[in-house]
Coordinates of C-alpha atoms in Angstrom, one line a residue:
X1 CA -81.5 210.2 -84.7
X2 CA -80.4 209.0 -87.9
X3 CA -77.0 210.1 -89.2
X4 CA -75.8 211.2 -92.7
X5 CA -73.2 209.3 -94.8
X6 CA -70.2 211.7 -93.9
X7 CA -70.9 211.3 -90.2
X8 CA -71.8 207.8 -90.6
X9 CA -68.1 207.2 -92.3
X10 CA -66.7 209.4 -89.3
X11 CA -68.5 206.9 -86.8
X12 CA -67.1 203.8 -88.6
X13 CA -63.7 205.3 -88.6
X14 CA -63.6 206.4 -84.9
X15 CA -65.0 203.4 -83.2
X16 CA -63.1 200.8 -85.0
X17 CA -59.5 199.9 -85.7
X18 CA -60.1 197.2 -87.4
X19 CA -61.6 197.1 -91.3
X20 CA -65.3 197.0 -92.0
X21 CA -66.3 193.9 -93.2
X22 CA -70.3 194.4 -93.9
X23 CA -71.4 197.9 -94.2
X24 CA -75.3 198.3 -95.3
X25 CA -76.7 201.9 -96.6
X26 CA -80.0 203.1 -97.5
X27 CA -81.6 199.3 -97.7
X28 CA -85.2 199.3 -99.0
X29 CA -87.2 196.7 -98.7
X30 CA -91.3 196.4 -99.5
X31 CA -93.7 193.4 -99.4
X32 CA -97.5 193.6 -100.5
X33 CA -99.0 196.5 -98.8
X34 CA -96.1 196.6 -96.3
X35 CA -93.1 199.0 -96.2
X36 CA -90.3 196.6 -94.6
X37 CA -87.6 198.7 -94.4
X38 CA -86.8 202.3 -94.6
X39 CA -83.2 203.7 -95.3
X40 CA -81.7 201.0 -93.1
X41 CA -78.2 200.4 -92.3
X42 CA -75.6 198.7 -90.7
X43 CA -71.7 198.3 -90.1
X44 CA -69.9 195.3 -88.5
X45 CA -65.8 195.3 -88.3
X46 CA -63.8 192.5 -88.3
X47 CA -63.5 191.5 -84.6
X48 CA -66.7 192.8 -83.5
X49 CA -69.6 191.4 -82.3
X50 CA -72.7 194.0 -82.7
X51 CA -75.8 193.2 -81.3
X52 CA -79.2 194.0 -83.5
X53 CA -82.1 194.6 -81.4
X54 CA -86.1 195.4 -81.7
X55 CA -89.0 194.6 -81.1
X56 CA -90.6 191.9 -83.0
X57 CA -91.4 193.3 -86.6
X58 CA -89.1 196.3 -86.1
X59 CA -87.3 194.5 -89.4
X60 CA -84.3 192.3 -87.8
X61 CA -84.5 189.5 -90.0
X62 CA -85.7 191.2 -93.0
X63 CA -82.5 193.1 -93.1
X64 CA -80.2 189.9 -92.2
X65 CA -82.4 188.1 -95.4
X66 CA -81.0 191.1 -97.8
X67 CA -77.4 190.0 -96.0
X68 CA -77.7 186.3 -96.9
X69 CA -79.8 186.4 -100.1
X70 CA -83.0 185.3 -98.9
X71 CA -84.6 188.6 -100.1
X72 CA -83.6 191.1 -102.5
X73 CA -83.2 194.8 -101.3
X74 CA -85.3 197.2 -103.4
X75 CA -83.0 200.6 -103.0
X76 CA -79.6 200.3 -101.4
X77 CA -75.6 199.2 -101.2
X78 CA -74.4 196.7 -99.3
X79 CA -70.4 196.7 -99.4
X80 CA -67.9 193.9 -98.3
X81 CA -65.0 195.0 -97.2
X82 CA -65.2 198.3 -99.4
X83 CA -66.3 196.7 -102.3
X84 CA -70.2 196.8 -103.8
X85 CA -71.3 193.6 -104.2
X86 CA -75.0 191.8 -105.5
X87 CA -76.9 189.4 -103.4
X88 CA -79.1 187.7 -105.2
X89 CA -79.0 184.1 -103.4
X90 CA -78.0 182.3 -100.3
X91 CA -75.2 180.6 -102.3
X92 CA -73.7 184.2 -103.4
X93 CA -73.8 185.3 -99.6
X94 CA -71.8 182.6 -98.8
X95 CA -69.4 182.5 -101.4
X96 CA -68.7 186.5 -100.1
X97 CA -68.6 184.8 -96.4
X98 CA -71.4 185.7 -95.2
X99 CA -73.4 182.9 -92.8
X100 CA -76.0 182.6 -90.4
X101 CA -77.2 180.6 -87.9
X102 CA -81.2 180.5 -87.5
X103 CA -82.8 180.0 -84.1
X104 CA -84.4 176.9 -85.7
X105 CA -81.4 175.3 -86.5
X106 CA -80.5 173.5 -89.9
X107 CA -79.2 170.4 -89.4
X108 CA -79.9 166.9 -90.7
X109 CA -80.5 164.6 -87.7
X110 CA -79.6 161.5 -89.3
X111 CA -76.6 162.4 -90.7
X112 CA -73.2 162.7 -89.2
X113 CA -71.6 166.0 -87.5
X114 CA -68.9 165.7 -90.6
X115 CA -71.5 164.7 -93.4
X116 CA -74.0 167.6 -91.8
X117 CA -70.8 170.3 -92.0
X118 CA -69.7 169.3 -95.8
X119 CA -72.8 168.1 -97.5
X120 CA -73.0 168.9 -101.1
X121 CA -69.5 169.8 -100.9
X122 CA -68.2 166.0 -99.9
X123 CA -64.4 165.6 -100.9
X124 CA -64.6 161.9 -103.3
X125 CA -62.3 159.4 -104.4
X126 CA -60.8 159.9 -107.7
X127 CA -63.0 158.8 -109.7
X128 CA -65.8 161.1 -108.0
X129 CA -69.1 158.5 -107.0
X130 CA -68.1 157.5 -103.8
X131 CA -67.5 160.1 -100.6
X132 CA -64.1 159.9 -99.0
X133 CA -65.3 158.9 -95.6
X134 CA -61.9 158.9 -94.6
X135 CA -60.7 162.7 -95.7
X136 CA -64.4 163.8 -94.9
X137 CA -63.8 163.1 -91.4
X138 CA -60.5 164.4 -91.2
X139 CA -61.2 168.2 -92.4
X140 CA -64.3 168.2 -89.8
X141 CA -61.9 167.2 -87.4
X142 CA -59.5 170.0 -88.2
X143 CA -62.7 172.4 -88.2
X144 CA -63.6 171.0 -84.5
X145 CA -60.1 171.1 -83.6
X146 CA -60.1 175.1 -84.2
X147 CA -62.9 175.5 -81.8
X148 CA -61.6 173.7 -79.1
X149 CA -64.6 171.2 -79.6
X150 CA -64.6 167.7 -78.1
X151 CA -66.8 166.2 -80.5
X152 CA -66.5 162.9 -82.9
X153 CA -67.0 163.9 -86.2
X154 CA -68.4 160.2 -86.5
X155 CA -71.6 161.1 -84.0
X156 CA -75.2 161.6 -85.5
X157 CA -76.2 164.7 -85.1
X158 CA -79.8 163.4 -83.4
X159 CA -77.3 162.3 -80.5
X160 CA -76.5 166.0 -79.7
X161 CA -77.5 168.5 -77.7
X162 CA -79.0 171.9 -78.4
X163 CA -76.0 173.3 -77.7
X164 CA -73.7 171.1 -79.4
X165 CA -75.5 171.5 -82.7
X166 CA -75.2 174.9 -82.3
X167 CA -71.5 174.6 -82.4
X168 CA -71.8 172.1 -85.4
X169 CA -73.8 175.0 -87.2
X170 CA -71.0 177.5 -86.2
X171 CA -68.2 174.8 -87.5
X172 CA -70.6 174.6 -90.7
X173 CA -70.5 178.4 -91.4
X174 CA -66.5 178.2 -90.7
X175 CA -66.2 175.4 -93.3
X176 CA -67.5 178.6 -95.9
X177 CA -64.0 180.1 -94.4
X178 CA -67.1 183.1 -93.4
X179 CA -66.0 185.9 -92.3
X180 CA -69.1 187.5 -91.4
X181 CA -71.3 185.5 -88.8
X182 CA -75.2 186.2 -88.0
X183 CA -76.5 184.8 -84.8
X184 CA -80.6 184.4 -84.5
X185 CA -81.6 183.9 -80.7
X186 CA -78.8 182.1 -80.2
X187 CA -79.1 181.6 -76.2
X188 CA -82.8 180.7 -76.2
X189 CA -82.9 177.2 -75.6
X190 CA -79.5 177.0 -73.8
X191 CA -78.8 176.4 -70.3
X192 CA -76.4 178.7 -68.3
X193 CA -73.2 176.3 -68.6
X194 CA -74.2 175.7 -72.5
X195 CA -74.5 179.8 -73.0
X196 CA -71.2 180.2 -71.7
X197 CA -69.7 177.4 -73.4
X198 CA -70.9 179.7 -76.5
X199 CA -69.8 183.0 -75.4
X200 CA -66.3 181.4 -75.3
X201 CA -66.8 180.0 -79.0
X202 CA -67.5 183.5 -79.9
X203 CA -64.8 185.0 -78.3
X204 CA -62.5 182.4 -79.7
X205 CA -64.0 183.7 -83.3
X206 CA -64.0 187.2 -82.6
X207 CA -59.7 186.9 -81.6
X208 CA -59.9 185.3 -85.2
X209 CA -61.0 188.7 -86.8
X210 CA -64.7 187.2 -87.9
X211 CA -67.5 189.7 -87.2
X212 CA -70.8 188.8 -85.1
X213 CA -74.4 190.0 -85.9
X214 CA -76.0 188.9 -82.5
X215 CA -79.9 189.4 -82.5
X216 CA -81.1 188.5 -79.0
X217 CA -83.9 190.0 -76.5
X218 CA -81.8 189.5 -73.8
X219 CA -80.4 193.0 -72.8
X220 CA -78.5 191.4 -69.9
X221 CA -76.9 189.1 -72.3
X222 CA -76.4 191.6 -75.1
X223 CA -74.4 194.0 -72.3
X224 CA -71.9 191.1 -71.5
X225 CA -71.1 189.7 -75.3
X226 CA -71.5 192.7 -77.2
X227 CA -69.1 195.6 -79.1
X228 CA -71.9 198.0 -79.9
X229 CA -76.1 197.9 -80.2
X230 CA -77.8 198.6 -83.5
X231 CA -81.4 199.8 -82.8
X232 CA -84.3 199.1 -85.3
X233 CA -87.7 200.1 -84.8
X234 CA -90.7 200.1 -86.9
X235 CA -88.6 198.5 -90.0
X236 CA -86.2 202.1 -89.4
X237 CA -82.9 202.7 -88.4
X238 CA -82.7 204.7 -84.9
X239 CA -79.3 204.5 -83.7
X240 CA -76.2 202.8 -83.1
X241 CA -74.6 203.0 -79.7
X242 CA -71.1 201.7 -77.3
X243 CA -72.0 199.0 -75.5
X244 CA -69.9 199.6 -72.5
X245 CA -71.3 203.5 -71.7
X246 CA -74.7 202.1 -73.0
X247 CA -77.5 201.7 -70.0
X248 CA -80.2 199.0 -70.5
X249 CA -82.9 201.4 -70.4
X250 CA -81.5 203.5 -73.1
X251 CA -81.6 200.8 -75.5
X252 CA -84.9 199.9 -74.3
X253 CA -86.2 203.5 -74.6
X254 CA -85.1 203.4 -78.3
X255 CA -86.4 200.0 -79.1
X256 CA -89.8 200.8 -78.0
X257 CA -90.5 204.3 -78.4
X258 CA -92.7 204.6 -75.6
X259 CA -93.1 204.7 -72.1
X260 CA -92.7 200.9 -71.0
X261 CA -95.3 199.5 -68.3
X262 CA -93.6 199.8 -64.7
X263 CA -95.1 196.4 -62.2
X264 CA -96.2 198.4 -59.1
X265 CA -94.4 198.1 -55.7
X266 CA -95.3 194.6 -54.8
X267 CA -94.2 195.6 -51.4
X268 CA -97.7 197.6 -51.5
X269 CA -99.6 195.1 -52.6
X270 CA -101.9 193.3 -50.4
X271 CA -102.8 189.8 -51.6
X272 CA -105.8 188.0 -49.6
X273 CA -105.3 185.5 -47.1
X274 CA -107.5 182.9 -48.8
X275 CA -105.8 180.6 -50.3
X276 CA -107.6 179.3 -53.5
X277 CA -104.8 176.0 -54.3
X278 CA -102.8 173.5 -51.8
X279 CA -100.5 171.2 -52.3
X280 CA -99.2 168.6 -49.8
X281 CA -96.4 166.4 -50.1
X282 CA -96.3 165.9 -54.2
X283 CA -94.2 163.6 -55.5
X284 CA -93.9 162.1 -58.8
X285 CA -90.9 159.7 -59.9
X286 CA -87.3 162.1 -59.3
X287 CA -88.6 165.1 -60.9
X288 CA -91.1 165.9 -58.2
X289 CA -90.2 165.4 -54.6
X290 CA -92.5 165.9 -51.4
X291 CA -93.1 169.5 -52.6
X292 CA -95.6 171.7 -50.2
X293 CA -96.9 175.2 -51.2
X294 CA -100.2 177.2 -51.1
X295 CA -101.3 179.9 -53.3
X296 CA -103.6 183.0 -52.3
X297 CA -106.0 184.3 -53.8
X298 CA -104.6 187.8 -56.2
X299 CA -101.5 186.6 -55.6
X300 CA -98.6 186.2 -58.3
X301 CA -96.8 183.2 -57.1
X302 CA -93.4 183.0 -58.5
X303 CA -91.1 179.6 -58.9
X304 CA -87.8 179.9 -59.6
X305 CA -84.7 177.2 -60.1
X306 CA -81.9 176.6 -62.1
X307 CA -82.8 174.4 -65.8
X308 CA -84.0 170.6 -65.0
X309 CA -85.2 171.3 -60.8
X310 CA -88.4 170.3 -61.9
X311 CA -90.3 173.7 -61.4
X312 CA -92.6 172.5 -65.2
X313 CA -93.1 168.9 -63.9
X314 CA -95.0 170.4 -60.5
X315 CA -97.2 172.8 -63.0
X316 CA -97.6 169.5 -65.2
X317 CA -99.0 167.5 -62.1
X318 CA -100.9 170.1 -60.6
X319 CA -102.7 169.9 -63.9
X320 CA -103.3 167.0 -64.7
X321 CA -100.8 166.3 -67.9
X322 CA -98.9 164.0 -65.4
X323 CA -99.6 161.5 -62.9
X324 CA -98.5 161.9 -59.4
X325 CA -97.2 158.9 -57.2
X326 CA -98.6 160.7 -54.0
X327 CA -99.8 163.9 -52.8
X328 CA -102.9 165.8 -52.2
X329 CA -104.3 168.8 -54.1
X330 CA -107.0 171.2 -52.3
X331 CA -109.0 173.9 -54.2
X332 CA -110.9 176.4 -52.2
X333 CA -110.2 174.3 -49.0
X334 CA -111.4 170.8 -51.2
X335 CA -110.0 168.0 -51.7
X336 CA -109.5 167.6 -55.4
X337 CA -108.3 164.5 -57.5
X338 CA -107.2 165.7 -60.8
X339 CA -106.3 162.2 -63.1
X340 CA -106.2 164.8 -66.4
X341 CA -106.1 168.1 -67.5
X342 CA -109.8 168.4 -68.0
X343 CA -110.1 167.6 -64.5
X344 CA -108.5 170.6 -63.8
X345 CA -109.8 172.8 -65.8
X346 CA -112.8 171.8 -64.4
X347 CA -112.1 172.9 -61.1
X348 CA -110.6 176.2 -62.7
X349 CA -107.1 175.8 -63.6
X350 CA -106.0 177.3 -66.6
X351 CA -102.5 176.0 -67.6
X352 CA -99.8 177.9 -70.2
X353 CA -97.1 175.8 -71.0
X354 CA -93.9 176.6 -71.9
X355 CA -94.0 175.4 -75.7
X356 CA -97.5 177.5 -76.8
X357 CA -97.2 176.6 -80.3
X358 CA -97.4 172.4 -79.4
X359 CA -99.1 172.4 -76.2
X360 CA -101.4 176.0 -76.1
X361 CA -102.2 176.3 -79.6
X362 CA -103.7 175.3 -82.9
X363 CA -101.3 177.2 -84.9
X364 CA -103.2 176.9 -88.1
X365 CA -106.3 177.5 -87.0
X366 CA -107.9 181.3 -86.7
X367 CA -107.5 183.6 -83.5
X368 CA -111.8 182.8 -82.9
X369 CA -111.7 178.8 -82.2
X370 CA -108.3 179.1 -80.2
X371 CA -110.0 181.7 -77.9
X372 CA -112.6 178.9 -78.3
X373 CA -111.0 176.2 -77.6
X374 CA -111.1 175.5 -73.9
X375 CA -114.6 176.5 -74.0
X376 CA -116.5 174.8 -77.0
X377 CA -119.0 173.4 -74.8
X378 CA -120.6 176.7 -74.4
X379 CA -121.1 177.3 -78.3
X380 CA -122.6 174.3 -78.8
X381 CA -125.8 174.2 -80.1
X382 CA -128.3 170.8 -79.9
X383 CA -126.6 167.8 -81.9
X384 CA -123.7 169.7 -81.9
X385 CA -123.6 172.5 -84.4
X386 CA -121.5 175.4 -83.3
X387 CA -122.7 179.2 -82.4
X388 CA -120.6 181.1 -84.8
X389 CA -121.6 184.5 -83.8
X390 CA -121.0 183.5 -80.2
X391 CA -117.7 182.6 -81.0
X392 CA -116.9 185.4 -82.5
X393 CA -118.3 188.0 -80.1
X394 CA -116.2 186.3 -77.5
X395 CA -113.3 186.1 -79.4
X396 CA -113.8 190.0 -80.5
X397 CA -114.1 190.5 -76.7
X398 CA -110.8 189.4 -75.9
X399 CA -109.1 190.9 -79.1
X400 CA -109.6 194.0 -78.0
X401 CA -109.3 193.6 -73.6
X402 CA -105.8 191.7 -74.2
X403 CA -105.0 194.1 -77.1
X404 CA -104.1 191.4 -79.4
X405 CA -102.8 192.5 -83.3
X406 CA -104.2 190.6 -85.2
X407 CA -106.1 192.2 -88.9
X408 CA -109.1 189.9 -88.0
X409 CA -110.2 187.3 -85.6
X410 CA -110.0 185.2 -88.7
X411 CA -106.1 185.5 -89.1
X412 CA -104.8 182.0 -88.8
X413 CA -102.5 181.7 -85.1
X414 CA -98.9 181.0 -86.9
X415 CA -98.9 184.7 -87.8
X416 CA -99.0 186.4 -85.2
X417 CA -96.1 187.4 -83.1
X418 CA -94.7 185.5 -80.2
X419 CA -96.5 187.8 -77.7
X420 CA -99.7 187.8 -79.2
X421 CA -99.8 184.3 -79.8
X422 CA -99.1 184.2 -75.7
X423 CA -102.4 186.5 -75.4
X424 CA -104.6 184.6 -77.4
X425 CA -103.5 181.4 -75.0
X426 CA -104.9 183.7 -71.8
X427 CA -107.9 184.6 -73.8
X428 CA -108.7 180.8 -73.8
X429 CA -108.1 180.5 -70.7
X430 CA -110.0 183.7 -69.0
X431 CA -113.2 182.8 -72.0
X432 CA -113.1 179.4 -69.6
X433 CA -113.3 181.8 -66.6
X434 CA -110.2 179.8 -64.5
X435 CA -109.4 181.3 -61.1
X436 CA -106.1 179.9 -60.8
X437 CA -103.8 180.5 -64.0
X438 CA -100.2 178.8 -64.3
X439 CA -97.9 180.7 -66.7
X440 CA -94.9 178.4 -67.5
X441 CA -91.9 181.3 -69.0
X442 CA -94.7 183.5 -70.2
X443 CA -92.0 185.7 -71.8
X444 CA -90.0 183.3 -73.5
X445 CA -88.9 184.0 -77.2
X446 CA -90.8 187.9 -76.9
X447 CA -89.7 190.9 -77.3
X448 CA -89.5 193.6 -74.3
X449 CA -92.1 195.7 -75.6
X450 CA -94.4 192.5 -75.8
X451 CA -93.0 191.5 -72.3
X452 CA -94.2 194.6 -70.3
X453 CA -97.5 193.9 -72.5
X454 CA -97.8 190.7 -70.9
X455 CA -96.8 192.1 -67.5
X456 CA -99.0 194.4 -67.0
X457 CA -101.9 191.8 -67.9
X458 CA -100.2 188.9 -65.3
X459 CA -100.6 192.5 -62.7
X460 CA -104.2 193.3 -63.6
X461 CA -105.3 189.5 -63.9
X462 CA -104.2 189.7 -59.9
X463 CA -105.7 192.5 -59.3
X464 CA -109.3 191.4 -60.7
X465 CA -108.4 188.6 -58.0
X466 CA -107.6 185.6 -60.2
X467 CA -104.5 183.3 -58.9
X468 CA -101.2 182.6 -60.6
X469 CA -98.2 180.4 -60.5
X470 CA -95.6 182.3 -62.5
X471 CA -92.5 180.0 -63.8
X472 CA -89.5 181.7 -64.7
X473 CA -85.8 181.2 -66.0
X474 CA -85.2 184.9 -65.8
X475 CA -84.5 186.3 -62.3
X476 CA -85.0 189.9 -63.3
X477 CA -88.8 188.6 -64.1
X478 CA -89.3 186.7 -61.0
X479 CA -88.1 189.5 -58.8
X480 CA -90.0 192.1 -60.3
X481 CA -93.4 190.4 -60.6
X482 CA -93.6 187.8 -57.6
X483 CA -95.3 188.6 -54.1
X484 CA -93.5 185.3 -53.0
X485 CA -90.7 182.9 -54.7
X486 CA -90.9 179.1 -53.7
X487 CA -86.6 178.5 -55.4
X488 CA -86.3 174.7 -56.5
X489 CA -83.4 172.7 -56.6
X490 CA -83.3 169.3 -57.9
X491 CA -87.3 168.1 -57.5
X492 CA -87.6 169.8 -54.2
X493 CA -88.2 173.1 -52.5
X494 CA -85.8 174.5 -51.0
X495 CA -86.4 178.2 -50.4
X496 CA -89.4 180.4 -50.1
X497 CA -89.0 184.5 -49.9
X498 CA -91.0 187.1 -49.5
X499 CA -90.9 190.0 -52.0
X500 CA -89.2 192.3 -49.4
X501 CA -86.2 189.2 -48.7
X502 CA -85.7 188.3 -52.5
X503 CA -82.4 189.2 -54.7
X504 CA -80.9 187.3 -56.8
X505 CA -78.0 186.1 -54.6
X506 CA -81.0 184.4 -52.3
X507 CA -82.3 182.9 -55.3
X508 CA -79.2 181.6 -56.5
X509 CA -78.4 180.1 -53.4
X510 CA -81.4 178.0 -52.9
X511 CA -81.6 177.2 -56.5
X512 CA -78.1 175.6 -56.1
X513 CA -79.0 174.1 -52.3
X514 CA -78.7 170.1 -52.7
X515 CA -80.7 168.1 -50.4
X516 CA -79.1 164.8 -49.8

């Protein structure tokens, strides 16, 4: 699929009207015993926003480091507006206006919006010790002003929002009068009103004649914001493609390079009748109120609900993490009382939260005592000393059912990928042998590849007969995976559909259904 440069230049010419304003050729990049990149490249036009995607490793961000001086390319050109240019630090990127904005954003929290936006770069008095407070403030203001952002330039940035420091970050990259703007997950901790709020920001920027790299796992996301798709895979270039005459599968087929895992028919699915979990009338504080449900045995159990209706805070009291006002919880038909969480995994409940890396993982310990973890009782030896080789069967074990890539069981947790990471949390959790598993946005922050991965594990884990709670923020997930939805709306539930009744219009309506 990769093009020459003649045809390559023909591309560039015939898509866009406007001037290129990054163009990347033949990029080269190698590590230690790893081959990064091979002959990548990449064009952005003033005006355009083109979205990056692959899987995770497929070389995203190494190629958007060689943009912004983080790393040095090995072979290559990269061109600014025609011209070759050298990138040899962050400082040079941004002097040619280039800027991006990292999913873990940048900003100093106990600093203002306006000292955050010009440090190192403060306008002084005349006789240059003291900050202008006074002219610092004003130029932020102006920067704000251009985005149509009602912010104080005065305000802490620990007071904000996500979202809001986002735009700080984007007013930041302005400030560089950048031309060329690189997005990193931008969307993935926002809520629907923030994304939008975002989308117009970029828009706004995009009338202005700067250029967007967006890199996001989102395809539906990617279809509404986007110009045109870039596809990497395995640290190559395989193609880049319209947007608008584009389908999702396509770019999903290139990304991946293989025949993606398709969830069964739920319809044809038979779940059991038993149910293995109750819950009557829970309530806890505003976040929880009287909410009823059962869950069957084999049966993927999905809750959906717009951000804040309180779908985590029932999976947090079912296990334990926090206490309930009133309610009863039965297991198998008994009545349980679960005051922590090892109360409930004692009685079998296996919880994955939302934020693996604080709540689900040691990050810098190995892949063997994570899988470990909830179980260390059973590789204890007398006074205490641990079975090793027990260990590390087991942990071998689920290395290679789950399929996690890893170079040894002895590769420390933080190094892995997002979707591994999320396997070696279910390998705790099925070494513990829990019947009822809740997964908390199992797919959050993984690539698509990874994400049918994990799919097709949630789909056999039900099959083998264990029980799971499936919390979502992505409809397309929840439809596809669920053999029932319980929708929540503001601590309650409000709507509960069978696989054959649920779309996403049903969802949306419950999820929005206020009960006075």
């Amino acid at each position: 699929m990769n093009k020459g440069h003649d045809e390559l230049e023909h591309e560039v010419r015939s898509t866009m009207s406007e001037e290129v304003l990054l163009r990347m050729e033949g990029i080269e990049k190698h590590f230690p015993g790893v081959h990064a990149l091979h002959q990548c490249r990449l064009t952005l036009a003033a005006g355009e926003v083109l979205a990056l995607v692959g899987e995770n490793g497929a070389g995203k961000s190494t190629l958007m480091k060689i943009a912004t001086g983080v790393y040095q390319k090995d072979e290559g050109n990269i061109f600014i507006k025609g011209r070759e240019v050298s990138i040899p630090h962050t400082r040079a990127a941004q002097q040619l206006g280039i800027s991006m904005i990292h999913q873990e954003l940048n900003l100093m929290p106990d600093l203002t919006i306006a000292q955050n936006i010009f440090i190192g770069r403060e306008p002084r008095h005349g006789i240059k010790l003291f900050v202008d407070e006074r002219k610092l403030n004003e130029q932020a203001q102006r920067l704000l002003d251009q985005m149509n952002l009602q912010l104080d330039p005065r305000t802490m940035v620990a007071d904000l929002t996500v979202a809001k420091q986002q735009m700080v970050e984007i007013a930041k990259a302005l400030s560089f009068q950048s031309e060329v703007l690189i997005m990193d997950e931008p969307t993935a901790a926002l809520t629907h009103a923030e994304i939008e709020e975002l989308f117009r920001i970029i828009n706004q920027l995009r009338a202005r004649g700067v250029g967007i790299v967006y890199i996001s796992h989102r395809m539906e996301e990617l279809k509404r914001i986007s110009d045109r798709i870039t596809v990497m895979r395995d640290g190559r270039y395989i193609d880049t493609v319209p947007t608008a005459t584009t389908t999702i599968d396509q770019i999903i087929s290139m990304m991946v390079g293989r025949e993606l895992y398709v969830s069964p028919n739920q319809q044809a699915t038979n779940t059991s009748p038993t149910k293995v979990l109750e819950v009557s009338k829970l309530n806890r504080g505003s976040a929880v109120k009287d909410v009823s449900f059962h869950l069957a045995k084999g049966e993927i159990l999905g809750f959906a609900g717009l951000m804040g209706a309180g779908r985590t805070e029932v999976a947090r009291a079912i296990f334990g993490a926090d206490a309930i006002d009133s309610g009863d919880i039965r297991i198998h038909g008994q009545q349980v009382r679960i005051q922590a969480p090892h109360d409930a995994v004692r009685h079998g409940i296996g919880y994955l939260s939302e934020d693996r890396k604080r709540y689900g993982l040691m990050v810098d310990m190995d892949v063997k005592m994570n899988i470990a973890l909830a179980s260390y009782r059973k590789a204890r030896r007398v006074f205490g000393w641990m079975r090793d080789g027990v260990i590390a069967q087991t942990a071998q074990h689920y290395v290679e059912a789950l399929q996690i890539k890893t170079p040894t069981i002895h590769q420390q947790v933080k190094f892995l990928s997002g979707g591994n990471q999320q396997k070696v949390v279910i390998g705790k959790w099925l070494h513990r042998n829990c019947d009822i598993l809740i997964f908390d946005e199992p797919t959050r922050g993984i690539d698509v590849g990874a994400k049918t991965e994990i799919y097709k594990l949630l789909d056999d884990l039900a099959a083998q007969g264990k029980s799971i709670i499936m919390i979502s923020s992505e409809l397309p997930e929840i439809l596809r995976m669920s053999h029932r939805i319980m929708v929540m709306c503001e601590g309650r539930i409000t709507g509960e559909l069978t696989q054959q009744e649920a779309t996403q219009e049903a969802i949306m309506k419950f999820a929005t259904m206020r009960i006075s």
